[in-house]
PDB file of C-alpha atoms in Angstrom:
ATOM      1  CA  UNK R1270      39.350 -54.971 -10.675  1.00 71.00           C
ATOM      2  CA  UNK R1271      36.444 -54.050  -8.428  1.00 79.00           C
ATOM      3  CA  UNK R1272      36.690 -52.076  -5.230  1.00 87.00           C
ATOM      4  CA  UNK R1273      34.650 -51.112  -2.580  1.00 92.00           C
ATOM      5  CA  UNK R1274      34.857 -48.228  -0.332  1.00 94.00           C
ATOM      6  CA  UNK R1275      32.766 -47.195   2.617  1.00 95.00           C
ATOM      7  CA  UNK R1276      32.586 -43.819   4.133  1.00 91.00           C
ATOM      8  CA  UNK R1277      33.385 -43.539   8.004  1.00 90.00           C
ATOM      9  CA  UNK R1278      35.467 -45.960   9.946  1.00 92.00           C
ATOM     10  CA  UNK R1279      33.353 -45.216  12.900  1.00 95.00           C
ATOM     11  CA  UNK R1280      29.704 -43.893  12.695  1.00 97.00           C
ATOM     12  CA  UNK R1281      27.610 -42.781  16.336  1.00 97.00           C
ATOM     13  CA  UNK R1282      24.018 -42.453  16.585  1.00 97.00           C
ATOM     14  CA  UNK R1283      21.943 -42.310  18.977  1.00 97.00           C
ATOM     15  CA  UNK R1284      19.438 -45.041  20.222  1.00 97.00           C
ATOM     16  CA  UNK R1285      15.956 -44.705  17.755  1.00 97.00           C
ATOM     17  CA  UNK R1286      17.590 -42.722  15.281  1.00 98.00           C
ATOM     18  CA  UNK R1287      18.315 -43.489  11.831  1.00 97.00           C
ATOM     19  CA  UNK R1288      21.184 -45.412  10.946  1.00 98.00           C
ATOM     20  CA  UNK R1289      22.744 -44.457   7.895  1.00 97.00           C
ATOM     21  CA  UNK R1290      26.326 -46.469   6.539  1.00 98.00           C
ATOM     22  CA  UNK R1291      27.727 -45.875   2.836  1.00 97.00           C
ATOM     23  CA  UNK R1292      28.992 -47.700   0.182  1.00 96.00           C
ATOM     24  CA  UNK R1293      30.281 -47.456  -3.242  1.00 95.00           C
ATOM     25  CA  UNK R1294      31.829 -49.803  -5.546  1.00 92.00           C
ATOM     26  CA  UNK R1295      33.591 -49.653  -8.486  1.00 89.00           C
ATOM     27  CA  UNK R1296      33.389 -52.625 -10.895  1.00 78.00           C
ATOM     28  CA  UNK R1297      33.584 -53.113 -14.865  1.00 71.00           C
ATOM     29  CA  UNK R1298      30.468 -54.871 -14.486  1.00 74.00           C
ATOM     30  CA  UNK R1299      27.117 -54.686 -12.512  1.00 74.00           C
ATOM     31  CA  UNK R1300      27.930 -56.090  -9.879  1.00 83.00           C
ATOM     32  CA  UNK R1301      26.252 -58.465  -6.920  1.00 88.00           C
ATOM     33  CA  UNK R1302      26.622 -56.513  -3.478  1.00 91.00           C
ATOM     34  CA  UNK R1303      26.166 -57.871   0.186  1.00 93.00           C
ATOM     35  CA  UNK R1304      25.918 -56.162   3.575  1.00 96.00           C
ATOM     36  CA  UNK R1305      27.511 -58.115   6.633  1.00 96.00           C
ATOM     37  CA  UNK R1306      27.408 -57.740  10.249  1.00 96.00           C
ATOM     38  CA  UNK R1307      30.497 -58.596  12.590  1.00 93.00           C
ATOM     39  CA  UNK R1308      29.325 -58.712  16.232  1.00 91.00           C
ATOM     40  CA  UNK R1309      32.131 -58.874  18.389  1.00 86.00           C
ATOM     41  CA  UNK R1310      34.303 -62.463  18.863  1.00 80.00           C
ATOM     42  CA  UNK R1311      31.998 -63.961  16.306  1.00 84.00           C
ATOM     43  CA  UNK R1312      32.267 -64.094  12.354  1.00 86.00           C
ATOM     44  CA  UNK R1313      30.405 -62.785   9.388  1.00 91.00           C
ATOM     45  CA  UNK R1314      26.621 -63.046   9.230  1.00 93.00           C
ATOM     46  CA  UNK R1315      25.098 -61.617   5.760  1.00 93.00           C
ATOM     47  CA  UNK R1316      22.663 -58.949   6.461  1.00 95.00           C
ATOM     48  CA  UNK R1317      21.232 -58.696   2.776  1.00 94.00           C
ATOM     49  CA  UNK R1318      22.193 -59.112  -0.910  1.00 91.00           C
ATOM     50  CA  UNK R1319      21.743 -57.462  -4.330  1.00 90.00           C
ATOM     51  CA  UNK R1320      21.745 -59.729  -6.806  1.00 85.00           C
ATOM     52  CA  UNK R1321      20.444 -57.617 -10.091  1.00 77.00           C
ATOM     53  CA  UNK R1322      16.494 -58.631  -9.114  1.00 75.00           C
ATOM     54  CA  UNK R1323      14.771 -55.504  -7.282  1.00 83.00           C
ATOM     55  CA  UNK R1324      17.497 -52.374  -6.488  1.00 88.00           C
ATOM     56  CA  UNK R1325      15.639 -51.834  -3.120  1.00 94.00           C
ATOM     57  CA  UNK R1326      16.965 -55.041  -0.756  1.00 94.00           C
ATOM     58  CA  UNK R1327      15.423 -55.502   2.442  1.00 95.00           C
ATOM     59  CA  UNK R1328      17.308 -57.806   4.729  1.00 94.00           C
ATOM     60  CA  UNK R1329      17.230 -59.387   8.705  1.00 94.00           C
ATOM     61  CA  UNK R1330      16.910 -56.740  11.883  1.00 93.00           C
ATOM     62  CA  UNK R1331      15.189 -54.031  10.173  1.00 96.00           C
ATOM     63  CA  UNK R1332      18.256 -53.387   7.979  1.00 97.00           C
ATOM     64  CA  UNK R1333      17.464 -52.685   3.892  1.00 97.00           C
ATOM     65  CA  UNK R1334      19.795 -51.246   1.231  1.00 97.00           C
ATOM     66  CA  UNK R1335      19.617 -49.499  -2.250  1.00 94.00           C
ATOM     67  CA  UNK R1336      21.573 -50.276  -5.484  1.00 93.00           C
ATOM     68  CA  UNK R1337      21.838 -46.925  -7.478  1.00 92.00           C
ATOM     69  CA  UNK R1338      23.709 -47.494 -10.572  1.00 89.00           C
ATOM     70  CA  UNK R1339      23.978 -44.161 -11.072  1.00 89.00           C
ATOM     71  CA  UNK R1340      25.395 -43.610  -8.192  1.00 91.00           C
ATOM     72  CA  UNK R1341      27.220 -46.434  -7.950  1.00 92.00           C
ATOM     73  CA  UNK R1342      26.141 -46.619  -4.304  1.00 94.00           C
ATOM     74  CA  UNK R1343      24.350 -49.503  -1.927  1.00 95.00           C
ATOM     75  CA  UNK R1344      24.262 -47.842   0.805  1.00 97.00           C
ATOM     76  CA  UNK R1345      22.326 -49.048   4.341  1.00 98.00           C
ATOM     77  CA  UNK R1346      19.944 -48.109   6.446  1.00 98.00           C
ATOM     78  CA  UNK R1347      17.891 -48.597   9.343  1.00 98.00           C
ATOM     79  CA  UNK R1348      15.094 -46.333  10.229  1.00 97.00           C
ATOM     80  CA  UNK R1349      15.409 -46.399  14.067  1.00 97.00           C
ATOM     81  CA  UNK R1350      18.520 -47.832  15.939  1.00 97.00           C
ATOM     82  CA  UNK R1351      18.162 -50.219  18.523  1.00 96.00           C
ATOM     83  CA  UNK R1352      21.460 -50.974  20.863  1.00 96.00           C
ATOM     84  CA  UNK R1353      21.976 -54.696  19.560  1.00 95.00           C
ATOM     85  CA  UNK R1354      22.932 -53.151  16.520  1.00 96.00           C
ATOM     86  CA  UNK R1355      26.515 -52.082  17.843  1.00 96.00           C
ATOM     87  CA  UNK R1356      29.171 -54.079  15.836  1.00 96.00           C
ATOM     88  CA  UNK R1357      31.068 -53.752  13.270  1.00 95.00           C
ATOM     89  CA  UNK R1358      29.723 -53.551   9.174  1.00 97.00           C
ATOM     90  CA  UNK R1359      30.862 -54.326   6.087  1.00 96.00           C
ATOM     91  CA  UNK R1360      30.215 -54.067   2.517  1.00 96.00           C
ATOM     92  CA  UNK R1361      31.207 -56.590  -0.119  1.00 93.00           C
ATOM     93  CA  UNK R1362      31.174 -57.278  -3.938  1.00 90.00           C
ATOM     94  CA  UNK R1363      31.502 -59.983  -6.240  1.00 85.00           C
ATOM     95  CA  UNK R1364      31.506 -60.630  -9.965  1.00 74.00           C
ATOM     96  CA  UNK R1365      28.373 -62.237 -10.822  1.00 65.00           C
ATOM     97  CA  UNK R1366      30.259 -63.054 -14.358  1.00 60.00           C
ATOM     98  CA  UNK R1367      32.941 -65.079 -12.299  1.00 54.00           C
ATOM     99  CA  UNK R1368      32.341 -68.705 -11.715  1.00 49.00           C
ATOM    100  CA  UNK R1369      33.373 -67.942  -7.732  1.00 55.00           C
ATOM    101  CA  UNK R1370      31.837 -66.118  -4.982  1.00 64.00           C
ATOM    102  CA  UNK R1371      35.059 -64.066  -3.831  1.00 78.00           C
ATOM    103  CA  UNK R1372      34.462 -61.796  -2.570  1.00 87.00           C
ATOM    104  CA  UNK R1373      36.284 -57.920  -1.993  1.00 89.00           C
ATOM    105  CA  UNK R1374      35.519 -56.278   1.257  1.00 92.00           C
ATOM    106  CA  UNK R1375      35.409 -52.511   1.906  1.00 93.00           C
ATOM    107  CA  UNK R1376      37.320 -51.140   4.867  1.00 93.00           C
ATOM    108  CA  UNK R1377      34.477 -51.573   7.687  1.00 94.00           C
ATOM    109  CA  UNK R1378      32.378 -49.528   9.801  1.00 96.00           C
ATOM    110  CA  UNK R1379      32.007 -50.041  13.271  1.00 96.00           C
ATOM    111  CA  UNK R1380      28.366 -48.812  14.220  1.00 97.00           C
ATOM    112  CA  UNK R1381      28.244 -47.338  17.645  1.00 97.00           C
ATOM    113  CA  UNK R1382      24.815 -46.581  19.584  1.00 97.00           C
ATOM    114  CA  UNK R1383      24.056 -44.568  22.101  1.00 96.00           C
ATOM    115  CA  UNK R1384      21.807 -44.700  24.917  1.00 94.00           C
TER     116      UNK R1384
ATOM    117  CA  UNK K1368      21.958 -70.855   5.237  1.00 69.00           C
ATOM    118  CA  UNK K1369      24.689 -73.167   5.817  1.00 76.00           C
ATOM    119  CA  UNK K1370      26.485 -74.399   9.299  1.00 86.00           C
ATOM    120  CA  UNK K1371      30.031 -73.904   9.451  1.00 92.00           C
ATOM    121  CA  UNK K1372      32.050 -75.451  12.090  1.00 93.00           C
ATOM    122  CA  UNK K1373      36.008 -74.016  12.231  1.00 95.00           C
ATOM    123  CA  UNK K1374      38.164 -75.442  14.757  1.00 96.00           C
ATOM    124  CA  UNK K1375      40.059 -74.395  17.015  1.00 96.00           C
ATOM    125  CA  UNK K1376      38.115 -70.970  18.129  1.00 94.00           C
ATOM    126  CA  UNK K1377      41.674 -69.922  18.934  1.00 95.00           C
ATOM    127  CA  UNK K1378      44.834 -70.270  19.942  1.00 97.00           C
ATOM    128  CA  UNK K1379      47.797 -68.538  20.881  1.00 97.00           C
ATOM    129  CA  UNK K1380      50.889 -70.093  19.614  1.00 97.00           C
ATOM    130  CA  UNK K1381      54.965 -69.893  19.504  1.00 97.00           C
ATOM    131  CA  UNK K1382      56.790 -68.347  16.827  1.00 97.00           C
ATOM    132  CA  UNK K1383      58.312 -70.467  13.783  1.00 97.00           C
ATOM    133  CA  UNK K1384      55.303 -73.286  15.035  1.00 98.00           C
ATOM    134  CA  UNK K1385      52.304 -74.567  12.376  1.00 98.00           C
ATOM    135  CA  UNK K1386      48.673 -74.086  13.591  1.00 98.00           C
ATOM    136  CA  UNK K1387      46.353 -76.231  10.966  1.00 98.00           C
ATOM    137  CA  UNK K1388      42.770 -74.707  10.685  1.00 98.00           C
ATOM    138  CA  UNK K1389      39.523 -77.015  10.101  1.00 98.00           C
ATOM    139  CA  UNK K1390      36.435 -76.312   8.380  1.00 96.00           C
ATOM    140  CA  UNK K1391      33.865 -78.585   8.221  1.00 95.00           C
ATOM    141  CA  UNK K1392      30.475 -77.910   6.142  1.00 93.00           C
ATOM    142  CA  UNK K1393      27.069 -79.886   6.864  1.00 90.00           C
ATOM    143  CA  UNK K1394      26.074 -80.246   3.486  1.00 84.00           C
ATOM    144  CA  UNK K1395      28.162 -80.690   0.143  1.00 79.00           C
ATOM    145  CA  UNK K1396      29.309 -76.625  -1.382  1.00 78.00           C
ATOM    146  CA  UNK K1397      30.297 -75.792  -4.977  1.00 76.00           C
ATOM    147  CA  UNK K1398      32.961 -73.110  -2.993  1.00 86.00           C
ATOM    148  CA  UNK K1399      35.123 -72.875  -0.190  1.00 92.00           C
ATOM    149  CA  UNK K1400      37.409 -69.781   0.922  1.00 94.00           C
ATOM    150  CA  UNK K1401      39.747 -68.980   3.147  1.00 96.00           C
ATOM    151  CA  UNK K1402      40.383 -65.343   4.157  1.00 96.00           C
ATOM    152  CA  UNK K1403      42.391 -63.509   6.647  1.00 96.00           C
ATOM    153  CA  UNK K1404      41.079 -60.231   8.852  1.00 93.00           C
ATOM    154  CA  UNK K1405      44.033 -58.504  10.507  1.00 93.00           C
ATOM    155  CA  UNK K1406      43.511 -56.829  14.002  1.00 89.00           C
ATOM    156  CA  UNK K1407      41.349 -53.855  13.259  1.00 85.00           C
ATOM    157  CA  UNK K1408      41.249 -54.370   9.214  1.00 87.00           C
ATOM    158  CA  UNK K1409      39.179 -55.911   6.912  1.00 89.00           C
ATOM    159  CA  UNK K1410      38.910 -59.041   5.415  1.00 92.00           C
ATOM    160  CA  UNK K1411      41.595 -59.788   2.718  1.00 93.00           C
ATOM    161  CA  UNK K1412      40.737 -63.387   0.391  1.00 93.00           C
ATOM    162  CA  UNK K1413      43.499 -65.812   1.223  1.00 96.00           C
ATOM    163  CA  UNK K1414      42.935 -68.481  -1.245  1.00 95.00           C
ATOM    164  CA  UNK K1415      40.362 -70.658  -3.091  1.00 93.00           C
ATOM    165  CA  UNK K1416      40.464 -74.015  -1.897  1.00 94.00           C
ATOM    166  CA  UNK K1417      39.771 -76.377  -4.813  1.00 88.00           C
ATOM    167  CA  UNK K1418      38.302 -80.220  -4.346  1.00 89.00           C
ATOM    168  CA  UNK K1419      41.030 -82.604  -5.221  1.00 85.00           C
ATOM    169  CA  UNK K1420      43.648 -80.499  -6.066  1.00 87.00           C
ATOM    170  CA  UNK K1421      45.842 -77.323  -5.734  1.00 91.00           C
ATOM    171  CA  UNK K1422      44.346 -74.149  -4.412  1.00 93.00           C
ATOM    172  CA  UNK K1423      44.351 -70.959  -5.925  1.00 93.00           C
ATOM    173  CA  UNK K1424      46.207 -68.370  -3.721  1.00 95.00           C
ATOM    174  CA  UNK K1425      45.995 -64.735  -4.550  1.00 93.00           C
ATOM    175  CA  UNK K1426      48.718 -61.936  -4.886  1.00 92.00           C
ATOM    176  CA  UNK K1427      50.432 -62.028  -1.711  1.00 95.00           C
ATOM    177  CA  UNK K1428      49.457 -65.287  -0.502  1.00 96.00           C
ATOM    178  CA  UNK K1429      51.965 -68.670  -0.789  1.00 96.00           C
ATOM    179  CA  UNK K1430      51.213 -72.082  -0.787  1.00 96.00           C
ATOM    180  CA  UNK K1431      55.109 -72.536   1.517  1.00 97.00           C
ATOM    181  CA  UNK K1432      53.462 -70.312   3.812  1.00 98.00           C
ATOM    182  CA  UNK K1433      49.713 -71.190   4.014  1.00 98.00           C
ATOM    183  CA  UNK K1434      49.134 -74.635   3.020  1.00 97.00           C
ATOM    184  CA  UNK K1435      45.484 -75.832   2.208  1.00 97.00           C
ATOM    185  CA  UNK K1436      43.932 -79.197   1.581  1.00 95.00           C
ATOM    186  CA  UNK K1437      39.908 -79.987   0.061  1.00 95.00           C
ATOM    187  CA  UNK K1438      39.560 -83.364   0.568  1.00 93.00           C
ATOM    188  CA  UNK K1439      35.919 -83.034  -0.351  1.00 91.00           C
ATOM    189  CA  UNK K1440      32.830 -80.883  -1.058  1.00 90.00           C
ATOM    190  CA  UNK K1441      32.497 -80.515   2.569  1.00 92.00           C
ATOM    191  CA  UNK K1442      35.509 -80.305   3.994  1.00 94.00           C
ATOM    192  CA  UNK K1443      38.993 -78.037   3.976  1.00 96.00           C
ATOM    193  CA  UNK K1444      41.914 -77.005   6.127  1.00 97.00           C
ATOM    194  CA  UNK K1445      44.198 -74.008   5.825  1.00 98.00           C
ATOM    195  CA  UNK K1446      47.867 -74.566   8.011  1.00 98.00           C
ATOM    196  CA  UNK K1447      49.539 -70.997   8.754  1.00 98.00           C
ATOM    197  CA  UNK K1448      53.580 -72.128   8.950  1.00 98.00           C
ATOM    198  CA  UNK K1449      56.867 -70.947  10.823  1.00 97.00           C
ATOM    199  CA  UNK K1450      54.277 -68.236  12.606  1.00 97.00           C
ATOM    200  CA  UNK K1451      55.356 -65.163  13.011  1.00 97.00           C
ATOM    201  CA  UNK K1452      53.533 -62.045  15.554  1.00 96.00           C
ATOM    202  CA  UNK K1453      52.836 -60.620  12.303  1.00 96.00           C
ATOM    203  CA  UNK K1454      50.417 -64.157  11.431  1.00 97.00           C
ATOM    204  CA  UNK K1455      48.301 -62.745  14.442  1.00 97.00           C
ATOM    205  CA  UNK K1456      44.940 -62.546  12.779  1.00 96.00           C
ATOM    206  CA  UNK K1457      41.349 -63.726  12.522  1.00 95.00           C
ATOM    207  CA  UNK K1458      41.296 -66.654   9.808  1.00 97.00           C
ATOM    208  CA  UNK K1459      37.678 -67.541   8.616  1.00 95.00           C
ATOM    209  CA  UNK K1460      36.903 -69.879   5.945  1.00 95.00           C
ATOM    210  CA  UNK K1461      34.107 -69.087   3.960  1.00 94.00           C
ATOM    211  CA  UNK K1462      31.242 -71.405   1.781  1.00 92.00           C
ATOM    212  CA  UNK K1463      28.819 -70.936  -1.100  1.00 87.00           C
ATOM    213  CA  UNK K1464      26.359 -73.432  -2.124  1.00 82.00           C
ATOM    214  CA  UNK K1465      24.986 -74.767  -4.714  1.00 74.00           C
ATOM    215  CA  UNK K1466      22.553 -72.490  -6.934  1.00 74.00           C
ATOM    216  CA  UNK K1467      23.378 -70.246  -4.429  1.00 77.00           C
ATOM    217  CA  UNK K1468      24.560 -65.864  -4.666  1.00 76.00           C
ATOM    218  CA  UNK K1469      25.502 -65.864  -1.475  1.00 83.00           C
ATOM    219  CA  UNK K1470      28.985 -66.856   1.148  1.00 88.00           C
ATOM    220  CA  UNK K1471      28.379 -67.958   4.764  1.00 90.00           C
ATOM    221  CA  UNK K1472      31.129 -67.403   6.783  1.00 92.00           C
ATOM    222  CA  UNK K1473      32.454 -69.672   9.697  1.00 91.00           C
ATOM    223  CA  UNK K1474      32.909 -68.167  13.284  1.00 92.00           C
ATOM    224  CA  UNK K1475      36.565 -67.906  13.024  1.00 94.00           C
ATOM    225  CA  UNK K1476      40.039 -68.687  14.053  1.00 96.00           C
ATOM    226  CA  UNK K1477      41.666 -66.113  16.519  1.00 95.00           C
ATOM    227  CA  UNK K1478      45.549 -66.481  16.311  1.00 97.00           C
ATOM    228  CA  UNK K1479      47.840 -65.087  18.715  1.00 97.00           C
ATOM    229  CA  UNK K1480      51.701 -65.754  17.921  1.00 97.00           C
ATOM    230  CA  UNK K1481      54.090 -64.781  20.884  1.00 97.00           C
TER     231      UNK K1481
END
């Protein structure tokens, strides 16, 4: 069964500085990972994918992630924060060996910056 | 991309009542999803809406409790029954196309049950 877990329910940082939110999965197989943003009242808007292709993933606003196998991480970043980035994150996985996208959420982390 | 439209946005409804979710696709998917984000959690897969015939519920989840049609490729509704307070939730249905990795996600259904 896969699993994802994310470090830090609530992570604060300060306008222009780098945004940093962690993920790790555990799967049986390599697995395809996604990144999605929650902005209040609204629904799920997918930030970026891996998909097995190239492990670093660049995605919309400035946001990219890394898959490390090794680490079993995907992890992402933003090099400066920018106040429109408040709302809440989360990190996904499927089974690409699966005929369906379901997918299995990690916990969330709600992405707070300051002025 | 693909454009969702989910009706109602939300609604607050009496216990033991039926609310009946609709999600409505502009072009034809291979999949269709619903899940279920509880105040303050994360989002938990409901069931697996299948074209044409039953859908495929996971642990925890009854077809009694939350019905769901797939008339078509681009089309699906998920009914929450006799609503309880604890039904209060976020419900979003969720797409993938064809040839496609990824799942777009509708805007959501905020229930309230008083």
């Amino acid at each position: 069964a896969q699993s994802v877990t994310q470090l830090g329910s609530h992570v604060s940082v300060s306008e222009g500085a780098l945004v940093l939110l962690r993920c790790n999965y555990s799967s049986s197989v390599p697995p395809y990972l996604f990144w999605y943003v929650q902005y209040p009242n609204q629904g799920l808007q997918l930030l970026l994918k891996y998909t097995s292709a190239a492990t670093l993933v660049k995605g919309i606003n400035g946001f990219e992630a890394e898959f490390k196998k090794s680490e079993t991480s995907f992890h992402l970043t933003k090099p400066s924060a920018h106040m429109s980035d408040a709302a809440e994150y989360f990190c996904a996985v499927s089974d690409p060996g699966g005929s369906a996208r379901q997918l299995t959420f990690g916990s969330g982390t709600q992405l707070t910056v300051l002025p | 991309s693909a454009v969702i439209s989910q009706k109602p946005s939300r609604d607050i409804c009496q216990r033991g009542t039926s609310l009946t979710i609709q999600c409505q696709v502009d072009s034809q998917v291979t999949m269709m999803f619903w899940y279920r984000q509880q105040p303050g959690q994360s989002l938990t897969l409901i069931a697996t809406a299948n074209q044409g015939s039953e859908a495929t519920y996971e642990s925890g989840f009854v077809i009694d409790k939350f019905p769901i049609s797939r008339p078509n490729l681009t089309f699906s509704t998920l009914t929450v029954s006799n609503m309880s307070p604890e039904d209060s939730s976020i419900y979003l249905c969720s797409v993938v196309r064809v040839g496609n990795t990824e799942a777009f996600f509708g805007q959501g259904t905020r229930l309230t049950v008083v």
